[in-house]
Amino acid sequence: DIVMTQSPDSLAVSLGERATINCKSSQSVLYSSNNKNYLAWYQQKPGQPPKLLIYWASTRESGVPDRFSGSGSGTDFTLTISSLQAEDVAVYYCQQYYSTAFTFGPGTKVDIK
Amino acid sequence: QVQLVQSGAEVKKPGSSVKVSCKASGGTFSSYTISWVRQAPGQGLEWMGRIIPILGIANYAQKFQGRVTITADKSTSTAYMELSSLRSEDTAVYYCASYLGIAVAHGMDVWGQGTTVTVSS
């Protein structure tokens, strides 16, 4: 299975400041035939199911605020919240869907400083 | 867009099995791939497996091979996840999640509300 790691485990950011979460896969999730990275980001708030934020590593899901952005390729990816809002307090997960067995990263908890 | 509604909470004895359902509405069931993801208390997300209903083909995470069976009933637009030989470590919230498409995988954009399964003697 492809192993996903995330860093940091948690971070606290002041309102309006930038939050950056890193995700690394144990093998490339870039599919050469279509040049797409099979990598998604999710946000999960307490007591709720996860919500898809980003797919293909950098495509924002409809309705997701543009302060959320995804970048990276191959094995290294980043989710950036450009200006943290109170409603962004959550756990964020990356997930690869390159292999037939999907896998998630362990999650990064984002709080307000 | 499809909506997914899951069956209610379950309490099971160790060694028994549980079957959770996930009913789709508002979309063409056969156009979707349905995954099952679980989350133990205070823990992260764990993908268990998925099914392409129109093909009836399922694949599973290695960890659950032999213990989980995912099926789909096209006539009722319902997917099922059955987990056997339950142990306390299987206590978790179980989610179904879907994406549109069967040939190319995608991020899971629709999620069920979750079903709490408690395994306790």
Coordinates of N, CA and C in Angstrom, one line a residue:
Chain A
D1 N 0.8 -1.2 0.0 CA 0.0 0.0 0.0 C 0.9 1.3 0.0
I2 N 0.3 2.3 -0.6 CA 1.0 3.6 -0.5 C 0.8 4.2 0.8
V3 N 1.9 4.6 1.5 CA 1.8 5.1 2.8 C 1.9 6.7 2.7
M4 N 0.9 7.3 3.4 CA 0.8 8.8 3.4 C 1.3 9.3 4.7
T5 N 2.1 10.3 4.7 CA 2.5 10.9 6.0 C 2.2 12.4 5.9
Q6 N 1.9 13.0 7.0 CA 1.6 14.5 7.1 C 2.4 15.1 8.1
S7 N 2.7 16.4 7.9 CA 3.4 17.2 8.9 C 2.9 18.6 8.8
P8 N 2.8 19.3 10.0 CA 3.0 18.8 11.3 C 1.8 17.9 11.7
D9 N 1.9 17.4 12.9 CA 0.7 16.7 13.5 C -0.4 17.7 13.8
S10 N 0.0 18.8 14.3 CA -0.9 19.9 14.7 C -0.2 21.3 14.5
L11 N -1.0 22.3 14.3 CA -0.5 23.6 14.3 C -1.5 24.6 14.8
A12 N -1.0 25.7 15.3 CA -1.9 26.8 15.8 C -1.5 28.1 15.1
V13 N -2.4 28.7 14.5 CA -2.2 29.9 13.6 C -3.1 31.0 14.1
S14 N -2.6 32.2 14.0 CA -3.4 33.4 14.4 C -4.4 33.6 13.3
L15 N -5.6 34.1 13.6 CA -6.6 34.5 12.7 C -6.0 35.4 11.6
G16 N -6.3 35.1 10.3 CA -5.8 35.9 9.2 C -4.4 35.5 8.8
E17 N -3.8 34.6 9.5 CA -2.4 34.2 9.1 C -2.5 32.9 8.2
R18 N -1.4 32.6 7.6 CA -1.3 31.4 6.7 C -1.1 30.2 7.5
A19 N -1.7 29.1 7.1 CA -1.5 27.8 7.6 C -1.0 26.9 6.5
T20 N 0.0 26.1 6.7 CA 0.5 25.2 5.7 C 0.7 23.8 6.2
I21 N 0.1 22.9 5.5 CA 0.2 21.5 5.9 C 0.8 20.7 4.7
N22 N 1.7 19.8 5.1 CA 2.5 19.0 4.1 C 2.0 17.6 4.2
C23 N 2.1 17.0 3.0 CA 1.7 15.6 2.8 C 2.7 14.9 1.9
K24 N 3.2 13.7 2.3 CA 4.1 13.0 1.5 C 3.6 11.6 1.2
S25 N 3.8 11.1 0.0 CA 3.4 9.7 -0.3 C 4.7 8.9 -0.5
S26 N 4.5 7.6 -0.2 CA 5.7 6.7 -0.2 C 6.1 6.4 -1.6
Q27 N 5.2 6.6 -2.6 CA 5.6 6.5 -4.0 C 4.8 7.6 -4.8
S28 N 5.2 7.8 -6.0 CA 4.6 8.9 -6.8 C 3.1 8.6 -7.0
V29 N 2.3 9.6 -6.9 CA 0.9 9.4 -7.3 C 0.5 10.2 -8.5
L30 N 1.6 10.5 -9.3 CA 1.4 11.2 -10.6 C 1.3 10.2 -11.7
Y31 N 0.1 10.2 -12.3 CA -0.2 9.3 -13.4 C 0.3 9.9 -14.7
S32 N 1.3 9.3 -15.3 CA 2.0 9.9 -16.4 C 1.1 10.0 -17.7
S33 N 0.1 9.1 -17.8 CA -0.7 9.2 -19.1 C -1.6 10.4 -19.1
N34 N -2.0 10.9 -18.0 CA -2.8 12.1 -18.0 C -2.2 13.3 -17.2
N35 N -1.0 13.1 -16.7 CA -0.3 14.1 -16.0 C -1.1 14.7 -14.8
K36 N -1.8 13.8 -14.1 CA -2.6 14.2 -13.0 C -2.1 13.5 -11.7
N37 N -2.1 14.3 -10.6 CA -1.7 13.7 -9.3 C -3.0 13.3 -8.6
Y38 N -3.0 12.0 -8.3 CA -4.2 11.4 -7.7 C -4.2 11.6 -6.2
L39 N -4.4 12.9 -5.8 CA -4.2 13.3 -4.4 C -5.4 14.2 -4.0
A40 N -6.0 14.0 -2.9 CA -7.1 14.8 -2.5 C -6.9 15.3 -1.0
W41 N -7.5 16.4 -0.7 CA -7.5 16.9 0.7 C -8.9 17.0 1.2
Y42 N -9.0 16.7 2.5 CA -10.3 16.7 3.2 C -10.2 17.5 4.5
Q43 N -11.3 18.1 4.8 CA -11.5 18.8 6.1 C -12.5 18.1 6.9
Q44 N -12.2 17.8 8.2 CA -13.2 17.2 9.1 C -13.3 18.0 10.4
K45 N -14.5 18.4 10.6 CA -14.8 19.1 11.9 C -15.5 18.1 12.8
P46 N -15.4 18.3 14.1 CA -15.9 17.3 15.1 C -17.3 17.0 14.9
G47 N -17.6 15.6 14.9 CA -18.9 15.2 14.8 C -19.5 15.2 13.4
Q48 N -18.6 15.5 12.4 CA -19.1 15.6 11.0 C -18.3 14.6 10.1
P49 N -18.9 14.2 9.0 CA -18.1 13.4 8.1 C -17.0 14.4 7.4
P50 N -16.0 13.8 6.8 CA -15.1 14.6 6.1 C -15.7 15.3 4.9
K51 N -15.1 16.4 4.5 CA -15.5 17.2 3.4 C -14.4 17.4 2.4
L52 N -14.7 17.1 1.1 CA -13.6 17.2 0.1 C -13.4 18.6 -0.2
L53 N -12.1 19.0 -0.1 CA -11.7 20.4 -0.4 C -11.0 20.5 -1.8
I54 N -10.1 19.6 -2.0 CA -9.2 19.7 -3.2 C -9.0 18.3 -3.8
Y55 N -9.0 18.2 -5.1 CA -8.7 16.9 -5.8 C -7.8 17.2 -6.9
W56 N -7.2 16.1 -7.5 CA -6.1 16.3 -8.5 C -5.0 17.2 -7.9
A57 N -4.9 17.2 -6.6 CA -3.8 17.9 -5.9 C -4.0 19.4 -5.8
S58 N -4.7 20.0 -6.8 CA -4.8 21.4 -6.8 C -6.1 22.0 -7.3
T59 N -7.1 21.1 -7.6 CA -8.4 21.6 -8.1 C -9.3 21.7 -6.9
R60 N -9.8 22.9 -6.7 CA -10.7 23.2 -5.6 C -12.1 22.7 -5.9
E61 N -12.7 22.0 -4.9 CA -14.0 21.5 -5.1 C -15.0 22.7 -5.1
S62 N -16.1 22.5 -5.8 CA -17.1 23.6 -5.9 C -17.5 24.1 -4.5
G63 N -17.6 25.4 -4.3 CA -18.0 25.9 -3.1 C -17.0 26.1 -2.0
V64 N -15.8 25.6 -2.3 CA -14.7 25.7 -1.3 C -14.1 27.1 -1.4
P65 N -13.9 27.8 -0.3 CA -13.4 29.2 -0.4 C -12.0 29.2 -1.0
D66 N -11.7 30.3 -1.7 CA -10.4 30.3 -2.5 C -9.2 30.6 -1.6
R67 N -9.4 30.7 -0.3 CA -8.3 30.7 0.6 C -7.6 29.4 0.8
F68 N -8.3 28.3 0.4 CA -7.8 27.0 0.4 C -7.1 26.7 -1.0
S69 N -5.9 26.3 -1.0 CA -5.2 25.9 -2.2 C -4.3 24.7 -2.0
G70 N -4.2 23.9 -3.0 CA -3.3 22.7 -3.0 C -2.2 22.9 -4.1
S71 N -1.1 22.3 -3.7 CA 0.0 22.3 -4.7 C 0.9 21.1 -4.5
G72 N 1.8 20.9 -5.4 CA 2.8 19.8 -5.3 C 2.6 18.8 -6.4
S73 N 3.5 17.9 -6.5 CA 3.4 16.9 -7.6 C 4.3 15.7 -7.2
G74 N 4.0 14.5 -7.7 CA 4.8 13.3 -7.5 C 4.6 12.7 -6.1
T75 N 5.4 13.1 -5.1 CA 5.3 12.6 -3.8 C 5.1 13.6 -2.7
D76 N 5.3 14.9 -3.1 CA 5.2 16.0 -2.1 C 4.1 17.0 -2.4
F77 N 3.3 17.2 -1.4 CA 2.1 18.0 -1.6 C 1.9 19.0 -0.4
T78 N 1.2 20.1 -0.7 CA 0.9 21.1 0.4 C -0.5 21.6 0.3
L79 N -1.1 21.7 1.4 CA -2.4 22.4 1.5 C -2.1 23.7 2.2
T80 N -2.6 24.8 1.6 CA -2.4 26.1 2.2 C -3.7 26.8 2.5
I81 N -3.9 27.3 3.7 CA -5.0 28.2 4.0 C -4.4 29.6 4.1
S82 N -4.7 30.4 3.2 CA -4.0 31.7 3.0 C -4.3 32.7 4.2
S83 N -5.5 32.6 4.7 CA -5.9 33.5 5.8 C -6.8 32.8 6.7
L84 N -6.3 32.3 7.7 CA -7.1 31.4 8.6 C -8.3 32.1 9.2
Q85 N -9.5 31.4 9.0 CA -10.7 31.9 9.7 C -11.1 31.0 10.8
A86 N -11.9 31.4 11.7 CA -12.3 30.6 12.8 C -13.0 29.3 12.4
E87 N -13.7 29.4 11.3 CA -14.4 28.2 10.9 C -13.5 27.2 10.2
D88 N -12.2 27.5 10.1 CA -11.3 26.5 9.5 C -10.7 25.6 10.5
V89 N -11.0 25.8 11.8 CA -10.5 24.9 12.8 C -11.1 23.5 12.6
A90 N -10.2 22.6 12.4 CA -10.6 21.2 11.9 C -9.3 20.4 11.8
V91 N -9.6 19.1 11.5 CA -8.5 18.2 11.1 C -8.5 18.0 9.6
Y92 N -7.3 18.1 9.0 CA -7.1 18.0 7.6 C -6.4 16.7 7.2
Y93 N -6.9 16.0 6.2 CA -6.4 14.8 5.8 C -6.0 14.8 4.3
C94 N -4.9 14.3 3.9 CA -4.6 14.0 2.5 C -5.0 12.5 2.2
Q95 N -5.2 12.3 1.0 CA -5.6 10.9 0.6 C -5.1 10.7 -0.9
Q96 N -4.6 9.5 -1.1 CA -4.2 9.2 -2.5 C -5.2 8.2 -3.0
Y97 N -5.5 8.4 -4.3 CA -6.4 7.5 -5.0 C -5.7 7.0 -6.3
Y98 N -4.4 7.0 -6.3 CA -3.6 6.5 -7.4 C -3.7 4.9 -7.5
S99 N -3.5 4.3 -6.3 CA -3.5 2.8 -6.3 C -5.0 2.3 -6.1
T100 N -5.2 1.1 -6.4 CA -6.5 0.5 -6.2 C -6.9 0.5 -4.8
A101 N -6.0 0.5 -3.9 CA -6.2 0.6 -2.4 C -5.9 2.1 -2.0
F102 N -7.0 2.8 -1.7 CA -6.8 4.2 -1.3 C -6.2 4.2 0.1
T103 N -5.5 5.3 0.4 CA -5.0 5.5 1.8 C -5.0 6.9 2.2
F104 N -5.2 7.2 3.4 CA -5.2 8.5 4.0 C -4.0 8.8 4.8
G105 N -3.6 10.0 4.9 CA -2.6 10.5 5.8 C -3.2 10.5 7.2
P106 N -2.4 10.6 8.2 CA -2.8 10.5 9.6 C -3.6 11.8 10.1
G107 N -3.6 12.8 9.4 CA -4.3 14.0 9.7 C -3.4 15.1 10.4
T108 N -3.8 16.3 10.2 CA -3.2 17.5 10.8 C -4.3 18.3 11.5
K109 N -4.1 18.6 12.8 CA -5.1 19.4 13.5 C -4.7 20.9 13.4
V110 N -5.7 21.7 13.0 CA -5.4 23.1 12.9 C -6.3 23.9 13.9
D111 N -5.6 24.7 14.7 CA -6.3 25.4 15.8 C -6.0 26.9 15.6
I112 N -6.7 27.7 16.4 CA -6.4 29.2 16.4 C -5.4 29.4 17.6
K113 N -4.4 30.3 17.3 CA -3.4 30.6 18.3 C -4.0 31.8 19.1
Chain B
Q1 N -27.0 16.0 -7.4 CA -25.9 15.2 -6.8 C -26.5 14.2 -5.9
V2 N -25.8 13.0 -5.8 CA -26.3 11.9 -5.0 C -26.2 12.3 -3.5
Q3 N -27.1 11.7 -2.7 CA -27.1 11.8 -1.3 C -27.0 10.4 -0.8
L4 N -26.2 10.2 0.3 CA -26.1 8.9 0.9 C -26.6 8.9 2.3
V5 N -27.5 8.0 2.6 CA -28.1 7.8 4.0 C -27.8 6.4 4.5
Q6 N -27.1 6.4 5.6 CA -26.7 5.1 6.2 C -27.7 4.6 7.3
S7 N -27.5 3.3 7.6 CA -28.4 2.7 8.6 C -27.9 3.1 10.0
G8 N -28.7 2.8 11.0 CA -28.5 3.3 12.3 C -27.4 2.5 13.1
A9 N -27.1 3.1 14.3 CA -26.1 2.6 15.1 C -26.3 1.1 15.5
E10 N -25.2 0.4 15.7 CA -25.2 -1.0 16.0 C -24.3 -1.3 17.3
V11 N -24.8 -2.2 18.1 CA -24.0 -2.7 19.2 C -23.8 -4.2 18.9
K12 N -22.6 -4.7 18.9 CA -22.4 -6.1 18.6 C -21.4 -6.7 19.6
K13 N -21.5 -8.1 19.7 CA -20.7 -8.8 20.5 C -19.4 -9.2 19.8
P14 N -18.3 -9.3 20.5 CA -17.1 -9.8 19.9 C -17.3 -11.1 19.2
G15 N -16.7 -11.3 18.0 CA -16.9 -12.5 17.2 C -18.1 -12.5 16.3
S16 N -19.0 -11.6 16.4 CA -20.1 -11.5 15.5 C -19.8 -10.7 14.3
S17 N -20.8 -10.5 13.5 CA -20.7 -9.7 12.3 C -21.7 -8.5 12.3
V18 N -21.4 -7.5 11.5 CA -22.2 -6.3 11.4 C -22.4 -6.0 9.9
K19 N -23.6 -5.6 9.5 CA -23.8 -5.2 8.1 C -24.4 -3.8 8.1
V20 N -23.7 -2.9 7.5 CA -24.2 -1.5 7.5 C -24.6 -1.1 6.0
S21 N -25.7 -0.4 5.9 CA -26.2 -0.1 4.6 C -26.0 1.4 4.3
C22 N -26.0 1.7 3.0 CA -25.8 3.1 2.5 C -26.7 3.3 1.3
K23 N -27.8 4.0 1.5 CA -28.7 4.1 0.4 C -28.5 5.5 -0.3
A24 N -28.4 5.4 -1.7 CA -28.1 6.5 -2.5 C -29.4 7.0 -3.1
S25 N -29.6 8.4 -3.1 CA -30.7 9.0 -3.8 C -30.3 10.2 -4.5
G26 N -31.0 10.6 -5.5 CA -30.8 11.9 -6.2 C -29.7 11.8 -7.3
G27 N -29.3 10.6 -7.6 CA -28.3 10.5 -8.6 C -28.4 9.1 -9.3
T28 N -27.7 8.8 -10.3 CA -27.7 7.5 -11.0 C -26.7 6.6 -10.3
F29 N -27.2 5.7 -9.5 CA -26.4 4.9 -8.6 C -25.3 4.2 -9.4
S30 N -25.6 3.7 -10.6 CA -24.7 3.0 -11.4 C -23.5 3.8 -11.9
S31 N -23.6 5.1 -11.8 CA -22.5 6.0 -12.3 C -21.5 6.3 -11.2
Y32 N -21.7 5.7 -10.0 CA -20.9 6.1 -8.9 C -20.0 4.9 -8.4
T33 N -18.9 5.2 -7.8 CA -18.1 4.2 -7.0 C -18.3 4.6 -5.5
I34 N -18.6 3.6 -4.7 CA -18.9 3.7 -3.3 C -17.7 3.1 -2.5
S35 N -17.2 3.9 -1.6 CA -16.1 3.5 -0.7 C -16.7 3.4 0.7
W36 N -16.0 2.6 1.5 CA -16.3 2.6 3.0 C -15.0 3.0 3.7
V37 N -15.2 3.9 4.6 CA -14.1 4.5 5.4 C -14.5 4.4 6.9
R38 N -13.6 4.1 7.8 CA -14.0 4.0 9.2 C -13.1 4.9 10.0
Q39 N -13.6 5.3 11.2 CA -12.8 6.2 12.1 C -13.0 5.8 13.5
A40 N -12.0 5.2 14.1 CA -12.1 4.8 15.5 C -12.1 6.1 16.4
P41 N -12.6 5.9 17.6 CA -12.7 7.1 18.4 C -11.4 7.8 18.6
G42 N -11.4 9.1 18.3 CA -10.2 10.0 18.4 C -9.1 9.7 17.4
Q43 N -9.4 8.8 16.4 CA -8.4 8.4 15.4 C -8.6 9.0 14.1
G44 N -7.8 8.7 13.1 CA -7.9 9.2 11.8 C -8.8 8.3 10.9
L45 N -8.8 8.7 9.6 CA -9.6 8.0 8.6 C -8.9 6.8 8.1
E46 N -9.7 5.7 7.9 CA -9.1 4.4 7.4 C -10.0 3.9 6.3
W47 N -9.4 3.8 5.1 CA -10.2 3.3 3.9 C -10.2 1.8 4.0
M48 N -11.5 1.3 3.8 CA -11.6 -0.2 3.9 C -11.8 -0.9 2.6
G49 N -12.4 -0.2 1.7 CA -12.7 -0.9 0.4 C -13.7 -0.1 -0.4
R50 N -13.9 -0.5 -1.7 CA -14.9 0.2 -2.5 C -15.5 -0.8 -3.5
I51 N -16.6 -0.3 -4.0 CA -17.3 -1.2 -5.0 C -17.8 -0.3 -6.2
I52 N -17.8 -0.9 -7.3 CA -18.4 -0.2 -8.5 C -19.7 -1.0 -8.8
P53 N -20.8 -0.4 -8.4 CA -22.1 -1.1 -8.4 C -22.4 -1.6 -9.7
I54 N -22.2 -0.9 -10.8 CA -22.6 -1.3 -12.1 C -21.9 -2.6 -12.5
L55 N -20.7 -2.8 -12.0 CA -19.9 -4.0 -12.4 C -20.0 -5.0 -11.3
G56 N -20.4 -4.6 -10.1 CA -20.4 -5.5 -8.9 C -19.0 -5.9 -8.5
I57 N -18.0 -5.1 -8.9 CA -16.6 -5.4 -8.5 C -16.2 -4.6 -7.3
A58 N -15.6 -5.3 -6.3 CA -15.1 -4.7 -5.1 C -13.6 -4.9 -4.9
N59 N -13.0 -4.0 -4.3 CA -11.6 -4.3 -3.9 C -11.4 -3.7 -2.4
Y60 N -10.5 -4.3 -1.7 CA -10.4 -4.1 -0.3 C -9.0 -3.7 0.1
A61 N -8.9 -3.0 1.2 CA -7.6 -2.7 1.8 C -7.1 -4.1 2.4
Q62 N -5.8 -4.2 2.2 CA -5.2 -5.5 2.6 C -5.5 -5.8 4.1
K63 N -5.6 -4.8 4.9 CA -5.8 -5.1 6.4 C -7.1 -5.8 6.6
F64 N -8.1 -5.6 5.7 CA -9.5 -6.1 5.9 C -9.8 -7.3 5.1
Q65 N -8.9 -7.7 4.2 CA -9.1 -8.8 3.3 C -9.5 -10.0 4.1
G66 N -10.6 -10.7 3.6 CA -11.1 -11.9 4.3 C -12.1 -11.6 5.4
R67 N -12.1 -10.3 5.8 CA -13.0 -10.0 6.9 C -14.1 -9.1 6.5
V68 N -14.0 -8.4 5.4 CA -14.9 -7.4 5.0 C -15.5 -7.8 3.6
T69 N -16.8 -7.6 3.4 CA -17.4 -7.8 2.2 C -18.3 -6.6 1.8
I70 N -18.0 -6.0 0.7 CA -18.8 -4.9 0.2 C -19.6 -5.3 -1.0
T71 N -20.9 -5.0 -0.9 CA -21.8 -5.4 -2.0 C -22.7 -4.2 -2.3
A72 N -23.4 -4.4 -3.4 CA -24.3 -3.3 -3.9 C -25.6 -4.0 -4.5
D73 N -26.7 -3.4 -4.2 CA -28.0 -3.8 -4.8 C -28.5 -2.7 -5.7
K74 N -28.3 -2.9 -7.0 CA -28.7 -1.8 -8.0 C -30.2 -1.5 -7.9
S75 N -31.0 -2.5 -7.6 CA -32.4 -2.3 -7.6 C -32.9 -1.4 -6.6
T76 N -32.1 -1.3 -5.5 CA -32.5 -0.4 -4.4 C -31.5 0.8 -4.2
S77 N -30.5 0.8 -5.0 CA -29.5 1.9 -5.0 C -28.8 1.9 -3.6
T78 N -28.5 0.7 -3.1 CA -28.0 0.6 -1.7 C -26.7 -0.2 -1.8
A79 N -25.7 0.3 -1.1 CA -24.4 -0.4 -0.9 C -24.4 -0.9 0.5
Y80 N -23.6 -2.0 0.7 CA -23.5 -2.6 2.0 C -22.1 -2.9 2.3
M81 N -21.8 -2.9 3.6 CA -20.5 -3.3 4.1 C -20.7 -4.2 5.3
E82 N -20.2 -5.4 5.1 CA -20.3 -6.4 6.2 C -18.9 -6.7 6.7
L83 N -18.8 -6.6 8.0 CA -17.5 -6.9 8.7 C -17.7 -8.0 9.7
S84 N -16.9 -9.0 9.6 CA -17.1 -10.2 10.4 C -16.0 -10.3 11.5
S85 N -16.1 -11.3 12.3 CA -15.2 -11.6 13.4 C -14.8 -10.3 14.2
L86 N -15.9 -9.6 14.6 CA -15.7 -8.3 15.2 C -14.9 -8.4 16.5
R87 N -14.0 -7.4 16.7 CA -13.3 -7.3 18.0 C -13.4 -5.9 18.5
S88 N -13.0 -5.6 19.7 CA -13.2 -4.3 20.3 C -12.6 -3.2 19.4
E89 N -11.5 -3.5 18.8 CA -10.8 -2.5 17.9 C -11.6 -2.1 16.7
D90 N -12.7 -2.8 16.4 CA -13.5 -2.4 15.3 C -14.6 -1.4 15.7
T91 N -14.6 -1.0 17.0 CA -15.5 0.1 17.4 C -15.1 1.3 16.7
A92 N -16.0 1.9 16.0 CA -15.7 3.0 15.1 C -17.0 3.6 14.5
V93 N -16.8 4.8 13.9 CA -17.8 5.3 13.0 C -17.5 4.9 11.6
Y94 N -18.4 4.3 10.9 CA -18.2 3.8 9.6 C -19.0 4.7 8.6
Y95 N -18.3 5.2 7.6 CA -18.8 6.1 6.6 C -18.8 5.4 5.2
C96 N -19.9 5.7 4.5 CA -19.8 5.4 3.0 C -19.5 6.7 2.4
A97 N -18.8 6.7 1.2 CA -18.5 7.9 0.5 C -18.4 7.6 -1.0
S98 N -18.7 8.5 -1.8 CA -18.8 8.2 -3.2 C -18.1 9.3 -4.1
Y99 N -17.8 8.8 -5.3 CA -17.4 9.8 -6.3 C -18.1 9.3 -7.6
L100 N -18.3 10.3 -8.5 CA -18.9 10.1 -9.8 C -17.9 9.5 -10.7
G101 N -18.2 8.3 -11.3 CA -17.2 7.7 -12.2 C -16.9 6.3 -11.8
I102 N -16.5 5.5 -12.8 CA -16.1 4.2 -12.5 C -14.8 3.8 -13.1
A103 N -14.4 4.5 -14.1 CA -13.1 4.2 -14.8 C -11.9 4.9 -14.2
V104 N -12.1 6.1 -13.8 CA -11.0 6.9 -13.2 C -11.4 7.3 -11.8
A105 N -10.5 7.0 -10.9 CA -10.8 7.3 -9.5 C -10.8 8.8 -9.3
H106 N -11.3 9.2 -8.2 CA -11.5 10.7 -7.9 C -11.6 10.9 -6.4
G107 N -11.5 12.1 -6.0 CA -11.8 12.4 -4.6 C -13.2 12.1 -4.2
M108 N -13.5 11.7 -3.0 CA -14.8 11.4 -2.6 C -15.6 12.6 -2.1
D109 N -16.5 13.0 -2.9 CA -17.2 14.3 -2.7 C -18.5 14.2 -2.0
V110 N -19.1 13.0 -1.8 CA -20.3 12.9 -1.1 C -20.1 11.8 0.0
W111 N -20.5 12.1 1.2 CA -20.3 11.2 2.3 C -21.7 11.0 3.0
G112 N -21.8 9.8 3.5 CA -23.0 9.5 4.4 C -22.7 10.1 5.7
Q113 N -23.8 10.0 6.6 CA -23.7 10.7 7.9 C -22.9 9.9 8.9
G114 N -22.6 8.6 8.6 CA -21.8 7.8 9.5 C -22.7 6.9 10.3
T115 N -22.2 5.7 10.6 CA -22.9 4.7 11.4 C -21.9 4.3 12.5
T116 N -22.3 4.5 13.8 CA -21.5 4.1 14.9 C -21.7 2.6 15.2
V117 N -20.6 1.8 15.1 CA -20.6 0.4 15.5 C -19.8 0.3 16.8
T118 N -20.4 -0.3 17.8 CA -19.8 -0.5 19.1 C -19.7 -2.0 19.3
V119 N -18.4 -2.5 19.5 CA -18.2 -3.9 19.8 C -17.9 -4.1 21.3
S120 N -18.8 -4.7 22.0 CA -18.6 -4.9 23.4 C -19.3 -6.1 23.9
S121 N -18.6 -6.8 24.9 CA -19.2 -8.0 25.5 C -20.2 -7.6 26.6

